[in-house]
PDB file of C-alpha atoms in Angstrom:
ATOM      1  CA  MET A   1       9.614  -4.626 -22.739  1.00 85.00           C
ATOM      2  CA  THR A   2      10.666  -7.704 -24.634  1.00 87.00           C
ATOM      3  CA  PRO A   3       8.463  -8.758 -28.081  1.00 93.00           C
ATOM      4  CA  CYS A   4       6.271 -11.724 -27.762  1.00 96.00           C
ATOM      5  CA  ASP A   5       5.966 -14.351 -30.129  1.00 97.00           C
ATOM      6  CA  THR A   6       2.868 -16.016 -28.696  1.00 98.00           C
ATOM      7  CA  LEU A   7       0.037 -15.323 -26.065  1.00 97.00           C
ATOM      8  CA  ALA A   8       2.000 -17.616 -23.914  1.00 97.00           C
ATOM      9  CA  ASP A   9       4.859 -15.524 -24.063  1.00 97.00           C
ATOM     10  CA  VAL A  10       2.805 -12.460 -23.165  1.00 97.00           C
ATOM     11  CA  ARG A  11       1.019 -14.187 -19.815  1.00 98.00           C
ATOM     12  CA  SER A  12       4.669 -15.730 -19.065  1.00 97.00           C
ATOM     13  CA  ALA A  13       6.141 -11.962 -19.126  1.00 97.00           C
ATOM     14  CA  ILE A  14       2.926 -10.762 -17.047  1.00 97.00           C
ATOM     15  CA  ASP A  15       3.193 -13.458 -14.381  1.00 98.00           C
ATOM     16  CA  GLN A  16       6.876 -12.540 -14.013  1.00 97.00           C
ATOM     17  CA  ILE A  17       5.548  -8.855 -13.238  1.00 97.00           C
ATOM     18  CA  ASP A  18       2.873 -10.174 -11.203  1.00 98.00           C
ATOM     19  CA  HIS A  19       5.393 -11.748  -9.040  1.00 98.00           C
ATOM     20  CA  LEU A  20       7.336  -8.702  -8.681  1.00 98.00           C
ATOM     21  CA  ILE A  21       4.500  -6.558  -7.731  1.00 98.00           C
ATOM     22  CA  VAL A  22       3.221  -9.004  -5.049  1.00 98.00           C
ATOM     23  CA  GLY A  23       6.883  -8.635  -3.675  1.00 98.00           C
ATOM     24  CA  LEU A  24       6.753  -4.927  -3.792  1.00 98.00           C
ATOM     25  CA  LEU A  25       3.369  -5.205  -1.994  1.00 98.00           C
ATOM     26  CA  ALA A  26       4.596  -7.358   0.997  1.00 98.00           C
ATOM     27  CA  GLU A  27       7.562  -4.984   1.082  1.00 98.00           C
ATOM     28  CA  ARG A  28       5.012  -2.042   1.391  1.00 98.00           C
ATOM     29  CA  GLY A  29       2.712  -3.732   3.701  1.00 97.00           C
ATOM     30  CA  ARG A  30       5.645  -3.942   5.943  1.00 97.00           C
ATOM     31  CA  TYR A  31       6.525  -0.372   5.971  1.00 97.00           C
ATOM     32  CA  VAL A  32       2.925   0.415   6.736  1.00 95.00           C
ATOM     33  CA  HIS A  33       2.940  -1.953   9.624  1.00 93.00           C
ATOM     34  CA  GLU A  34       6.072   0.255  10.951  1.00 95.00           C
ATOM     35  CA  ALA A  35       4.263   3.334   9.857  1.00 94.00           C
ATOM     36  CA  ALA A  36       1.479   2.198  12.609  1.00 93.00           C
ATOM     37  CA  ARG A  37       3.984   2.117  15.429  1.00 92.00           C
ATOM     38  CA  PHE A  38       3.867   6.009  14.937  1.00 94.00           C
ATOM     39  CA  LYS A  39       0.072   6.376  15.075  1.00 93.00           C
ATOM     40  CA  HIS A  40      -2.325   6.563  17.945  1.00 88.00           C
ATOM     41  CA  ASP A  41      -5.969   7.047  16.443  1.00 90.00           C
ATOM     42  CA  ALA A  42      -8.007   6.720  13.176  1.00 88.00           C
ATOM     43  CA  ALA A  43      -7.354  10.499  11.913  1.00 90.00           C
ATOM     44  CA  ALA A  44      -3.586   9.774  11.970  1.00 93.00           C
ATOM     45  CA  VAL A  45      -4.161   6.346   9.900  1.00 94.00           C
ATOM     46  CA  ALA A  46      -6.722   8.091   7.422  1.00 94.00           C
ATOM     47  CA  ALA A  47      -3.847  10.862   6.676  1.00 94.00           C
ATOM     48  CA  PRO A  48      -5.616  12.266   3.821  1.00 95.00           C
ATOM     49  CA  GLU A  49      -3.075  14.877   3.246  1.00 96.00           C
ATOM     50  CA  ARG A  50      -0.422  11.895   2.733  1.00 96.00           C
ATOM     51  CA  VAL A  51      -2.750   9.763   1.002  1.00 96.00           C
ATOM     52  CA  GLN A  52      -3.436  12.536  -1.639  1.00 97.00           C
ATOM     53  CA  GLN A  53       0.400  13.259  -1.671  1.00 98.00           C
ATOM     54  CA  VAL A  54       0.496   9.802  -2.867  1.00 97.00           C
ATOM     55  CA  LEU A  55      -1.777   9.543  -5.739  1.00 98.00           C
ATOM     56  CA  ASP A  56      -0.271  12.696  -7.003  1.00 98.00           C
ATOM     57  CA  GLN A  57       3.159  11.259  -6.899  1.00 98.00           C
ATOM     58  CA  ALA A  58       1.822   7.962  -8.665  1.00 98.00           C
ATOM     59  CA  LEU A  59       0.006  10.235 -11.005  1.00 98.00           C
ATOM     60  CA  SER A  60       2.915  12.074 -11.916  1.00 98.00           C
ATOM     61  CA  HIS A  61       5.156   8.562 -12.624  1.00 98.00           C
ATOM     62  CA  ALA A  62       2.417   7.359 -14.565  1.00 98.00           C
ATOM     63  CA  ARG A  63       2.803  10.166 -16.707  1.00 98.00           C
ATOM     64  CA  GLN A  64       6.329   9.910 -17.053  1.00 98.00           C
ATOM     65  CA  MET A  65       6.642   6.149 -17.659  1.00 98.00           C
ATOM     66  CA  GLY A  66       3.475   6.052 -20.344  1.00 97.00           C
ATOM     67  CA  ALA A  67       1.340   4.510 -17.782  1.00 98.00           C
ATOM     68  CA  ALA A  68      -2.378   5.025 -18.156  1.00 98.00           C
ATOM     69  CA  PRO A  69      -3.436   7.688 -15.486  1.00 98.00           C
ATOM     70  CA  GLU A  70      -6.712   6.071 -15.100  1.00 98.00           C
ATOM     71  CA  VAL A  71      -5.252   2.746 -14.338  1.00 98.00           C
ATOM     72  CA  VAL A  72      -2.795   4.177 -12.160  1.00 98.00           C
ATOM     73  CA  GLU A  73      -5.455   5.979 -10.188  1.00 98.00           C
ATOM     74  CA  ALA A  74      -7.543   3.610  -9.464  1.00 98.00           C
ATOM     75  CA  VAL A  75      -4.816   0.791  -8.599  1.00 98.00           C
ATOM     76  CA  TYR A  76      -3.451   2.882  -6.126  1.00 98.00           C
ATOM     77  CA  ARG A  77      -6.696   4.007  -4.713  1.00 98.00           C
ATOM     78  CA  ALA A  78      -7.553   0.687  -4.074  1.00 98.00           C
ATOM     79  CA  MET A  79      -4.359  -0.452  -2.923  1.00 98.00           C
ATOM     80  CA  VAL A  80      -3.987   2.866  -0.474  1.00 98.00           C
ATOM     81  CA  GLY A  81      -7.468   2.248   0.866  1.00 97.00           C
ATOM     82  CA  ALA A  82      -6.564  -1.624   1.552  1.00 97.00           C
ATOM     83  CA  PHE A  83      -3.329  -0.500   3.429  1.00 97.00           C
ATOM     84  CA  VAL A  84      -5.402   2.478   5.690  1.00 96.00           C
ATOM     85  CA  GLN A  85      -7.652  -0.317   6.852  1.00 96.00           C
ATOM     86  CA  GLN A  86      -5.073  -2.921   7.277  1.00 95.00           C
ATOM     87  CA  GLU A  87      -3.036  -0.213   9.233  1.00 94.00           C
ATOM     88  CA  ALA A  88      -6.240   0.690  11.032  1.00 94.00           C
ATOM     89  CA  GLN A  89      -6.377  -2.554  12.138  1.00 93.00           C
ATOM     90  CA  VAL A  90      -3.115  -3.052  13.655  1.00 91.00           C
ATOM     91  CA  VAL A  91      -3.848   0.635  15.551  1.00 91.00           C
ATOM     92  CA  ALA A  92      -7.000  -0.671  16.748  1.00 90.00           C
ATOM     93  CA  ALA A  93      -5.615  -4.121  17.882  1.00 89.00           C
ATOM     94  CA  ARG A  94      -2.630  -2.627  19.607  1.00 86.00           C
ATOM     95  CA  ARG A  95      -4.873   0.109  21.442  1.00 82.00           C
ATOM     96  CA  GLN A  96      -6.861  -2.770  22.645  1.00 80.00           C
ATOM     97  CA  THR A  97      -4.105  -4.630  24.139  1.00 79.00           C
ATOM     98  CA  ALA A  98      -3.113  -1.394  25.632  1.00 73.00           C
ATOM     99  CA  GLN A  99      -6.385  -1.115  27.463  1.00 73.00           C
ATOM    100  CA  ALA A 100      -6.502  -4.859  28.431  1.00 74.00           C
ATOM    101  CA  GLN A 101      -2.855  -4.429  30.027  1.00 71.00           C
ATOM    102  CA  CYS A 102      -3.981  -1.267  31.763  1.00 72.00           C
ATOM    103  CA  ARG A 103      -7.163  -3.068  33.211  1.00 72.00           C
ATOM    104  CA  LEU A 104      -5.154  -6.034  34.487  1.00 72.00           C
ATOM    105  CA  ALA A 105      -2.324  -3.588  36.114  1.00 76.00           C
ATOM    106  CA  CYS A 106      -5.078  -1.025  37.440  1.00 66.00           C
TER     107      CYS A 106
END
């Protein structure tokens, strides 16, 4: 962290970090979309064991890096929940497309 002389400097630094975070979220989203190719139902998308693993890893990183665990947990729960919902939509859309194609071919 670079020391800041003004509130404007602080806000500028935060804006730069936010830009990086959004870029990482976009990249994570692309991988979530890729993961959806391997899942065929809601149970596979929900993957509670994987969700817990991700949360545990994030909390471990938080402790190692000096981040507030309660903030990291809240952010990760929200993020993972949103990505699970997005992934479920992708899987459902793929299933609907496959069913429609089957109806046309059958």
